[in-house]
Short mmCIF file of C-alpha atoms in Angstrom, two decimals:
data_model
loop_
_atom_site.label_atom_id
_atom_site.label_comp_id
_atom_site.label_asym_id
_atom_site.label_seq_id
_atom_site.Cartn_x
_atom_site.Cartn_y
_atom_site.Cartn_z
CA MET W 1 74.24 -176.47 5.16
CA PRO W 2 75.50 -180.04 5.60
CA ASP W 3 72.88 -182.78 5.57
CA SER W 4 73.95 -184.05 8.98
CA LEU W 5 76.20 -182.98 11.82
CA PRO W 6 79.26 -185.06 12.79
CA PRO W 7 78.75 -187.22 15.89
CA SER W 8 79.70 -185.48 19.11
CA PRO W 9 82.63 -186.79 21.21
CA THR W 10 80.16 -187.67 23.95
CA ALA W 11 78.10 -189.78 21.57
CA SER W 12 81.23 -191.62 20.42
CA LEU W 13 82.19 -192.35 24.03
CA ASP W 14 78.71 -193.65 24.78
CA GLU W 15 78.83 -195.94 21.75
CA SER W 16 82.25 -197.25 22.77
CA ALA W 17 81.04 -197.89 26.32
CA ALA W 18 78.01 -199.75 24.96
CA ARG W 19 80.21 -201.91 22.73
CA LYS W 20 82.57 -202.68 25.62
CA THR W 21 79.66 -203.54 27.93
CA GLU W 22 78.20 -205.94 25.36
CA ALA W 23 81.60 -207.58 24.83
CA LEU W 24 82.16 -207.92 28.57
CA ASP W 25 78.72 -209.48 29.02
CA SER W 26 79.62 -212.21 26.53
CA LEU W 27 82.97 -212.67 28.26
CA ALA W 28 81.22 -212.96 31.64
CA ALA W 29 79.36 -216.01 30.32
CA ILE W 30 82.75 -217.71 30.11
CA LEU W 31 84.24 -216.10 33.21
CA PRO W 32 81.57 -215.63 35.93
CA ALA W 33 84.02 -213.57 38.05
CA LEU W 34 83.42 -210.68 35.62
CA ALA W 35 79.67 -210.70 36.17
CA GLY W 36 77.94 -207.90 38.07
CA PRO W 37 77.22 -204.27 37.16
CA GLU W 38 79.87 -202.79 39.49
CA ARG W 39 82.67 -204.94 38.05
CA THR W 40 81.48 -204.31 34.49
CA ASP W 41 81.39 -200.53 35.05
CA GLN W 42 84.94 -200.64 36.45
CA LEU W 43 86.26 -202.64 33.48
CA VAL W 44 84.43 -200.44 30.94
CA ALA W 45 86.14 -197.40 32.48
CA LEU W 46 89.60 -198.99 32.51
CA LEU W 47 89.88 -201.30 29.51
CA SER W 48 90.04 -200.29 25.87
CA GLU W 49 88.05 -202.07 23.19
CA GLU W 50 91.34 -203.63 22.04
CA ASP W 51 92.00 -204.95 25.57
CA ILE W 52 88.60 -206.61 25.70
CA ALA W 53 89.02 -208.03 22.20
CA THR W 54 92.32 -209.59 23.28
CA LEU W 55 90.72 -211.13 26.38
CA ARG W 56 87.83 -212.53 24.33
CA HIS W 57 90.31 -214.05 21.90
CA LEU W 58 92.16 -215.70 24.78
CA ALA W 59 88.88 -217.09 26.12
CA GLN W 60 88.03 -218.54 22.70
CA GLU W 61 91.50 -220.10 22.52
CA GLY W 62 90.61 -222.10 25.63
CA ILE W 63 92.92 -220.47 28.16
CA GLY W 64 92.19 -221.67 31.73
CA GLU W 65 89.58 -219.80 33.77
CA ASN W 66 92.02 -218.85 36.52
CA SER W 67 94.60 -217.61 34.01
CA LEU W 68 91.98 -215.56 32.19
CA ARG W 69 90.77 -214.09 35.48
CA ALA W 70 94.33 -213.09 36.41
CA LEU W 71 94.96 -211.59 32.96
CA THR W 72 91.77 -209.53 33.18
CA SER W 73 92.64 -208.31 36.67
CA ASP W 74 96.21 -207.48 35.70
CA CYS W 75 95.20 -205.73 32.48
CA SER W 76 92.71 -203.51 34.32
CA TYR W 77 95.31 -202.72 36.99
CA LEU W 78 97.97 -201.84 34.38
CA GLU W 79 95.56 -199.59 32.50
CA GLY W 80 94.48 -197.92 35.75
CA TRP W 81 98.08 -197.43 36.90
CA CYS W 82 99.13 -195.91 33.57
CA LEU W 83 96.15 -193.57 33.67
CA ALA W 84 97.06 -192.50 37.21
CA ALA W 85 100.81 -192.19 36.54
CA ARG W 86 100.75 -190.65 33.06
CA GLY W 87 97.20 -189.44 32.48
CA GLU W 88 96.76 -191.63 29.40
CA PRO W 89 96.06 -195.27 28.47
CA LEU W 90 98.75 -197.90 28.12
CA PRO W 91 100.79 -197.59 24.94
CA TRP W 92 101.25 -200.73 22.86
CA PRO W 93 103.98 -201.85 22.73
CA ALA W 94 105.16 -200.60 26.10
CA PRO W 95 108.54 -198.81 26.04
CA VAL W 96 111.30 -199.82 28.44
CA PRO W 97 111.08 -196.56 30.49
CA LEU W 98 107.41 -197.26 31.22
CA ILE W 99 108.15 -200.81 32.38
CA LEU W 100 110.95 -199.48 34.61
CA LYS W 101 108.57 -196.87 36.05
CA PHE W 102 106.06 -199.62 36.87
CA ILE W 103 108.75 -201.58 38.75
CA ALA W 104 109.89 -198.46 40.63
CA HIS W 105 106.30 -197.64 41.64
CA HIS W 106 105.68 -201.09 43.11
CA LEU W 107 108.97 -202.35 44.53
CA TRP W 108 111.02 -200.07 46.74
CA ASP W 109 113.07 -199.89 49.94
CA PRO W 110 110.59 -199.53 52.85
CA GLU W 111 113.20 -197.89 55.12
CA ARG W 112 114.13 -195.25 52.57
CA ARG W 113 110.45 -194.59 51.94
CA LYS W 114 110.04 -193.50 55.58
CA THR W 115 112.45 -190.57 55.09
CA ASP W 116 111.92 -189.94 51.37
CA PRO W 117 108.23 -189.77 50.36
CA ALA W 118 109.28 -189.43 46.70
CA HIS W 119 110.80 -192.91 46.81
CA GLY W 120 108.48 -195.59 45.45
CA ILE W 121 104.94 -194.91 44.30
CA PRO W 122 103.97 -191.19 44.32
CA GLU W 123 101.18 -190.47 46.76
CA ASP W 124 98.93 -188.93 44.11
CA VAL W 125 99.24 -192.09 41.99
CA ALA W 126 98.45 -194.29 45.00
CA LEU W 127 95.39 -192.18 45.88
CA ALA W 128 94.15 -192.36 42.29
CA LEU W 129 94.49 -196.15 42.35
CA GLU W 130 92.56 -196.23 45.63
CA ASP W 131 89.76 -194.20 44.03
CA LEU W 132 89.67 -196.71 41.18
CA LYS W 133 89.42 -199.51 43.78
CA LEU W 134 92.63 -201.03 42.46
CA LEU W 135 94.73 -200.44 45.57
CA ARG W 136 93.92 -200.93 49.23
CA LYS W 137 94.20 -197.91 51.48
CA ALA W 138 97.12 -197.72 53.90
CA LYS W 139 95.90 -198.86 57.32
CA GLY W 140 96.01 -196.50 60.31
CA ASP W 141 96.85 -192.81 60.64
CA GLY W 142 100.29 -192.00 59.32
CA ALA W 143 100.79 -195.57 58.15
CA HIS W 144 103.60 -196.15 55.69
CA ARG W 145 102.75 -197.81 52.41
CA ALA W 146 104.35 -201.17 51.80
CA PRO W 147 105.73 -202.29 48.45
CA HIS W 148 103.86 -204.91 46.50
CA ALA W 149 104.81 -208.56 46.85
CA VAL W 150 107.56 -209.45 44.40
CA THR W 151 105.47 -212.35 43.08
CA THR W 152 102.57 -209.96 42.33
CA VAL W 153 104.80 -207.66 40.31
CA GLN W 154 106.34 -210.62 38.49
CA ARG W 155 102.87 -211.93 37.62
CA ARG W 156 101.69 -208.55 36.33
CA LEU W 157 104.78 -208.16 34.18
CA ALA W 158 104.20 -211.68 32.84
CA SER W 159 100.56 -210.83 32.07
CA TRP W 160 101.66 -207.60 30.37
CA SER W 161 104.06 -209.62 28.23
CA THR W 162 101.36 -212.20 27.41
CA LEU W 163 98.95 -209.48 26.29
CA HIS W 164 101.65 -208.10 24.00
CA ARG W 165 102.21 -211.51 22.47
CA TRP W 166 98.51 -212.10 21.80
CA ARG W 167 98.29 -208.67 20.16
CA GLY W 168 101.09 -209.71 17.82
CA LEU W 169 103.54 -207.28 19.45
CA GLN W 170 107.06 -207.71 20.78
CA GLY W 171 107.43 -206.60 24.40
CA ALA W 172 110.67 -205.41 25.99
CA PHE W 173 110.21 -207.38 29.21
CA SER W 174 113.42 -209.35 28.72
CA ALA W 175 115.50 -206.26 28.06
CA PRO W 176 118.72 -206.12 30.17
CA ASP W 177 117.60 -202.90 31.92
CA VAL W 178 114.26 -204.46 32.90
CA ARG W 179 115.82 -207.69 34.22
CA SER W 180 118.44 -205.75 36.17
CA ALA W 181 115.87 -203.38 37.69
CA MET W 182 113.61 -206.27 38.70
CA ARG W 183 116.49 -208.16 40.29
CA LEU W 184 117.71 -205.14 42.29
CA ALA W 185 114.21 -204.03 43.31
CA SER W 186 113.36 -207.53 44.53
CA ARG W 187 116.33 -207.45 46.90
CA VAL W 188 115.26 -204.28 48.69
CA ALA W 189 111.46 -204.63 48.64
CA GLY W 190 111.59 -206.28 52.07
CA ARG W 191 108.64 -208.65 51.78
CA PRO W 192 109.58 -212.28 52.35
CA ARG W 193 107.61 -214.84 50.41
CA THR W 194 104.84 -216.43 52.45
CA ARG W 195 102.91 -219.64 51.98
CA LYS W 196 99.44 -219.47 50.47
CA SER W 197 98.32 -221.34 53.58
CA ARG W 198 100.20 -220.67 56.82
CA ARG W 199 99.73 -224.25 57.98
CA ALA W 200 99.82 -227.42 55.95
CA VAL W 201 96.86 -229.80 56.33
CA THR W 202 98.87 -232.90 57.20
CA ALA W 203 97.26 -236.29 57.90
CA ASP W 204 96.68 -235.62 61.60
CA LEU W 205 94.95 -232.30 60.90
CA LEU W 206 92.97 -233.84 58.05
CA GLU W 207 91.58 -236.44 60.46
CA GLN W 208 90.39 -233.62 62.74
CA LEU W 209 88.55 -232.02 59.83
CA LEU W 210 87.03 -235.33 58.73
CA ALA W 211 85.77 -235.97 62.26
CA THR W 212 83.47 -232.94 61.86
CA CYS W 213 81.80 -234.70 58.89
CA ASN W 214 80.57 -237.75 60.84
CA GLY W 215 77.22 -236.39 61.96
CA THR W 216 76.20 -236.38 65.65
CA ASP W 217 74.99 -238.82 68.27
CA TYR W 218 71.44 -237.90 67.25
CA ALA W 219 71.70 -237.58 63.46
CA ALA W 220 73.47 -239.29 60.58
CA PRO W 221 75.83 -237.24 58.41
CA SER W 222 73.99 -234.71 56.27
CA LEU W 223 74.50 -234.24 52.54
CA VAL W 224 76.81 -231.33 53.36
CA ASP W 225 78.83 -233.64 55.61
CA LEU W 226 79.09 -236.30 52.91
CA ARG W 227 80.11 -233.76 50.27
CA ASP W 228 82.71 -232.09 52.47
CA LYS W 229 84.19 -235.42 53.56
CA ALA W 230 84.60 -236.52 49.94
CA LEU W 231 85.96 -233.11 48.97
CA LEU W 232 88.62 -233.13 51.69
CA LEU W 233 89.68 -236.72 51.08
CA ILE W 234 89.83 -236.32 47.30
CA GLY W 235 91.58 -232.96 47.62
CA PHE W 236 94.33 -234.42 49.79
CA ALA W 237 94.71 -237.94 48.37
CA SER W 238 94.86 -236.82 44.74
CA GLY W 239 98.12 -235.04 45.47
CA GLY W 240 96.65 -231.90 46.94
CA ARG W 241 94.51 -230.74 44.06
CA ARG W 242 94.11 -227.02 43.54
CA ARG W 243 90.76 -225.56 44.60
CA SER W 244 89.93 -224.66 40.98
CA GLU W 245 90.49 -228.29 39.95
CA LEU W 246 88.23 -229.57 42.72
CA ALA W 247 85.53 -227.03 41.88
CA GLY W 248 85.70 -227.91 38.19
CA LEU W 249 85.83 -231.70 38.60
CA ARG W 250 83.26 -233.48 36.41
CA LEU W 251 81.88 -236.99 36.72
CA SER W 252 83.20 -237.77 33.25
CA GLN W 253 86.74 -237.32 34.61
CA ILE W 254 86.34 -240.27 37.02
CA VAL W 255 87.28 -243.76 35.85
CA TRP W 256 86.35 -246.55 38.26
CA GLU W 257 89.19 -249.06 38.44
CA ASP W 258 89.38 -252.68 39.60
CA PRO W 259 90.17 -253.06 43.33
CA LEU W 260 93.86 -252.93 44.22
CA PRO W 261 95.79 -254.58 47.10
CA ALA W 262 96.38 -252.45 50.18
CA ASP W 263 100.03 -253.56 50.15
CA PRO W 264 101.48 -253.13 46.63
CA ILE W 265 104.12 -255.81 47.26
CA ASP W 266 101.63 -258.32 48.65
CA PRO W 267 98.99 -259.25 46.04
CA GLY W 268 97.20 -261.30 48.67
CA SER W 269 96.56 -258.31 50.95
CA LEU W 270 93.13 -256.75 51.44
CA LEU W 271 91.65 -255.37 48.22
CA LEU W 272 90.64 -251.70 48.26
CA PRO W 273 88.40 -249.75 45.87
CA ALA W 274 90.25 -247.64 43.29
CA ALA W 275 89.50 -244.86 40.82
CA SER W 276 91.44 -242.58 38.50
CA LEU W 277 90.93 -238.85 38.07
CA GLN W 278 91.58 -237.61 34.54
CA LEU W 279 92.64 -234.08 35.35
CA GLY W 280 92.54 -232.62 31.84
CA ARG W 281 93.91 -229.07 31.57
CA THR W 282 95.51 -227.83 34.80
CA LYS W 283 97.55 -224.80 35.79
CA THR W 284 100.78 -226.45 34.61
CA GLU W 285 99.63 -229.16 32.16
CA ASP W 286 97.66 -229.27 28.93
CA ALA W 287 94.66 -231.50 28.42
CA SER W 288 96.70 -233.66 26.08
CA ASP W 289 99.13 -234.63 28.81
CA ASP W 290 98.73 -237.98 30.58
CA ASN W 291 97.99 -236.38 33.92
CA ALA W 292 95.67 -238.84 35.63
CA VAL W 293 96.08 -239.60 39.34
CA LEU W 294 95.07 -242.78 41.16
CA LEU W 295 92.89 -242.90 44.27
CA ILE W 296 92.72 -245.94 46.54
CA GLY W 297 90.70 -246.77 49.64
CA ARG W 298 88.86 -244.23 51.81
CA PRO W 299 88.77 -241.39 49.26
CA VAL W 300 87.07 -243.67 46.74
CA GLU W 301 84.57 -244.92 49.30
CA ALA W 302 83.72 -241.35 50.36
CA LEU W 303 83.34 -240.27 46.75
CA ARG W 304 80.96 -243.15 45.94
CA THR W 305 78.89 -242.43 49.05
CA TRP W 306 78.51 -238.76 48.11
CA LEU W 307 77.63 -239.43 44.47
CA GLU W 308 75.00 -242.01 45.43
CA ALA W 309 73.48 -239.87 48.19
CA ALA W 310 73.26 -236.69 46.06
CA PRO W 311 72.50 -238.45 43.59
CA ILE W 312 74.80 -237.31 40.78
CA VAL W 313 74.90 -239.09 37.42
CA GLU W 314 76.54 -236.40 35.28
CA GLY W 315 78.06 -232.94 35.45
CA ALA W 316 79.85 -231.35 38.38
CA VAL W 317 80.99 -233.68 41.18
CA PHE W 318 81.08 -231.18 44.04
CA ARG W 319 77.98 -228.99 44.10
CA ALA W 320 76.29 -226.26 46.06
CA ILE W 321 73.61 -227.34 48.56
CA ASP W 322 70.93 -224.89 49.67
CA ARG W 323 69.71 -224.40 53.23
CA TRP W 324 66.94 -226.96 52.72
CA GLY W 325 69.36 -229.68 51.65
CA ASN W 326 68.68 -229.48 47.92
CA VAL W 327 71.68 -230.32 45.74
CA LYS W 328 72.10 -227.75 42.99
CA ALA W 329 73.11 -228.48 39.39
CA ARG W 330 75.94 -225.95 39.48
CA GLY W 331 79.34 -226.87 40.79
CA LEU W 332 81.11 -225.19 43.67
CA THR W 333 83.26 -222.16 42.97
CA PRO W 334 86.96 -222.17 43.91
CA GLN W 335 86.09 -219.66 46.65
CA SER W 336 83.50 -222.08 48.03
CA VAL W 337 86.12 -224.82 48.30
CA ASN W 338 88.26 -222.46 50.35
CA ALA W 339 85.29 -221.50 52.52
CA ILE W 340 84.41 -225.17 53.17
CA LEU W 341 87.91 -225.95 54.41
CA LYS W 342 87.89 -222.91 56.69
CA SER W 343 84.44 -223.85 58.00
CA ARG W 344 85.63 -227.37 58.86
CA CYS W 345 88.68 -225.89 60.58
CA ALA W 346 86.42 -223.78 62.78
CA LEU W 347 84.27 -226.82 63.65
CA ALA W 348 87.43 -228.75 64.56
CA GLY W 349 88.56 -225.99 66.93
CA LEU W 350 91.35 -224.79 64.62
CA ASP W 351 91.97 -221.16 63.65
CA PRO W 352 90.52 -220.74 60.12
CA ALA W 353 92.83 -217.76 59.51
CA GLU W 354 95.82 -220.12 59.51
CA PHE W 355 94.47 -222.32 56.72
CA SER W 356 93.37 -222.13 53.11
CA ALA W 357 92.54 -224.73 50.47
CA HIS W 358 96.20 -224.66 49.39
CA GLY W 359 96.94 -226.31 52.75
CA LEU W 360 95.73 -229.60 51.24
CA ARG W 361 98.42 -229.34 48.56
CA SER W 362 101.24 -228.34 50.90
CA GLY W 363 99.96 -230.88 53.44
CA PHE W 364 100.15 -233.74 50.96
CA LEU W 365 103.81 -233.04 50.18
CA THR W 366 104.69 -232.37 53.82
CA GLU W 367 103.07 -235.65 54.86
CA ALA W 368 104.87 -237.49 52.07
CA ALA W 369 108.16 -236.08 53.35
CA ASN W 370 107.32 -237.05 56.95
CA ARG W 371 106.72 -240.63 55.79
CA ASP W 372 109.97 -240.70 53.80
CA ILE W 373 108.15 -241.20 50.51
CA PRO W 374 110.55 -240.38 47.65
CA ILE W 375 109.89 -236.93 46.26
CA GLN W 376 109.59 -238.27 42.71
CA ASP W 377 106.77 -240.57 43.87
CA ALA W 378 104.95 -237.68 45.55
CA MET W 379 105.36 -235.44 42.50
CA GLN W 380 103.73 -238.09 40.29
CA GLN W 381 100.61 -237.71 42.43
CA SER W 382 100.74 -233.94 43.02
CA ARG W 383 101.67 -233.32 39.37
CA HIS W 384 104.28 -230.76 40.37
CA ARG W 385 106.56 -230.01 37.45
CA SER W 386 109.10 -228.00 39.44
CA LEU W 387 111.41 -230.08 41.60
CA ALA W 388 112.54 -226.92 43.38
CA GLN W 389 108.98 -226.04 44.38
CA ALA W 390 108.17 -229.53 45.63
CA SER W 391 111.52 -229.72 47.44
CA SER W 392 110.66 -226.67 49.54
CA TYR W 393 107.97 -228.68 51.35
CA TYR W 394 110.33 -231.61 51.84
CA ASN W 395 113.00 -229.29 53.23
CA ASP W 396 110.57 -227.71 55.69
CA ALA W 397 109.28 -231.11 56.83
CA GLY W 398 112.77 -232.49 57.43
CA ARG W 399 114.16 -229.48 59.25
CA SER W 400 113.31 -230.75 62.75
CA ARG W 401 115.00 -234.11 62.06
CA ARG W 402 118.34 -232.78 60.87
CA ARG W 403 121.37 -234.09 62.73
CA SER W 404 123.34 -230.99 61.75
CA ALA W 405 121.10 -228.87 63.99
CA ARG W 406 121.95 -231.03 67.04
CA MET W 407 125.73 -230.90 67.03
CA LEU W 408 125.82 -228.75 70.17
CA GLY W 409 122.64 -230.16 71.72
#
């Protein structure tokens, strides 16, 4: 008789799950969004050990938190979709037919889908993705499924390609068949691109939000008021910083500058306080880039007031505050920044559903366009790298002033 029996398949699976759980726990220390038993169990079921090893390598390479979160989400979705569509994990590298199948399952003609249930994602695949909590259920009885947003599919294909590259593999995502299929599918998917925030937080709306931070007739502004006022002013005046950048802002990134004249062409004008924000790594720029932005006047005053009242001498600039008014050591999360803006909208009598933190970014560019500030000047502050993207806000802002629209008025 043999000295020992070979390990059972069940034991091997348990050992693999334990290794994946341990690896995910260490990854969660870097990416808090992965924390929690329910999320860990989902990722253990979907991701291979190789997937998790790739994500850990990316984290150690210093990839941005938001990018790593998106890669993790996209990798788990791709693995779940392949399991639902083919009954097996993702193959590496992915063949062209599989990439084409992914496009066909997520971008389709909504009108044809109404008469041809086989067009687009098969119902059994969609139901399996719902069970895996990777796809929302169709709303209402007899509701027709809608295709994914083109930008979502583009991002997932880009993530798929990135994961190939970091595994040392060559993906086929630039193959002529893939590019052609993506281009044709995008035309018929029928979902126009929408803004991240329906309404831009322009200067007039910003003033309404700031008015809710002034305290009451019976009480001075609270710490929450002071924090939110500084957050809104810094978020807008710094070029419309992304919510992740505001949440991650550290005191070490602030450089207090000498006062500057209110009128740049009149050195004798009133001097205003100034500060620079050293942005470090952002969504579009590396930490090595010279990507500081200058703040002058009210935003600097509000920031000083908040830091002194908190008081904060190191670490995160914008922090959580508990119900008793205690300022926590931890910084806000990007989701908290969004929630703060929506809360201030509600207090100002505005519909929170029409706004998100991205409204500060779109509002900055829209306001710059309304004031006829050259787009290159505005882009220096917003740190947009794409002229086409920044121009879209300028085009929207100038639409109502166009003479060409009044020829028959």
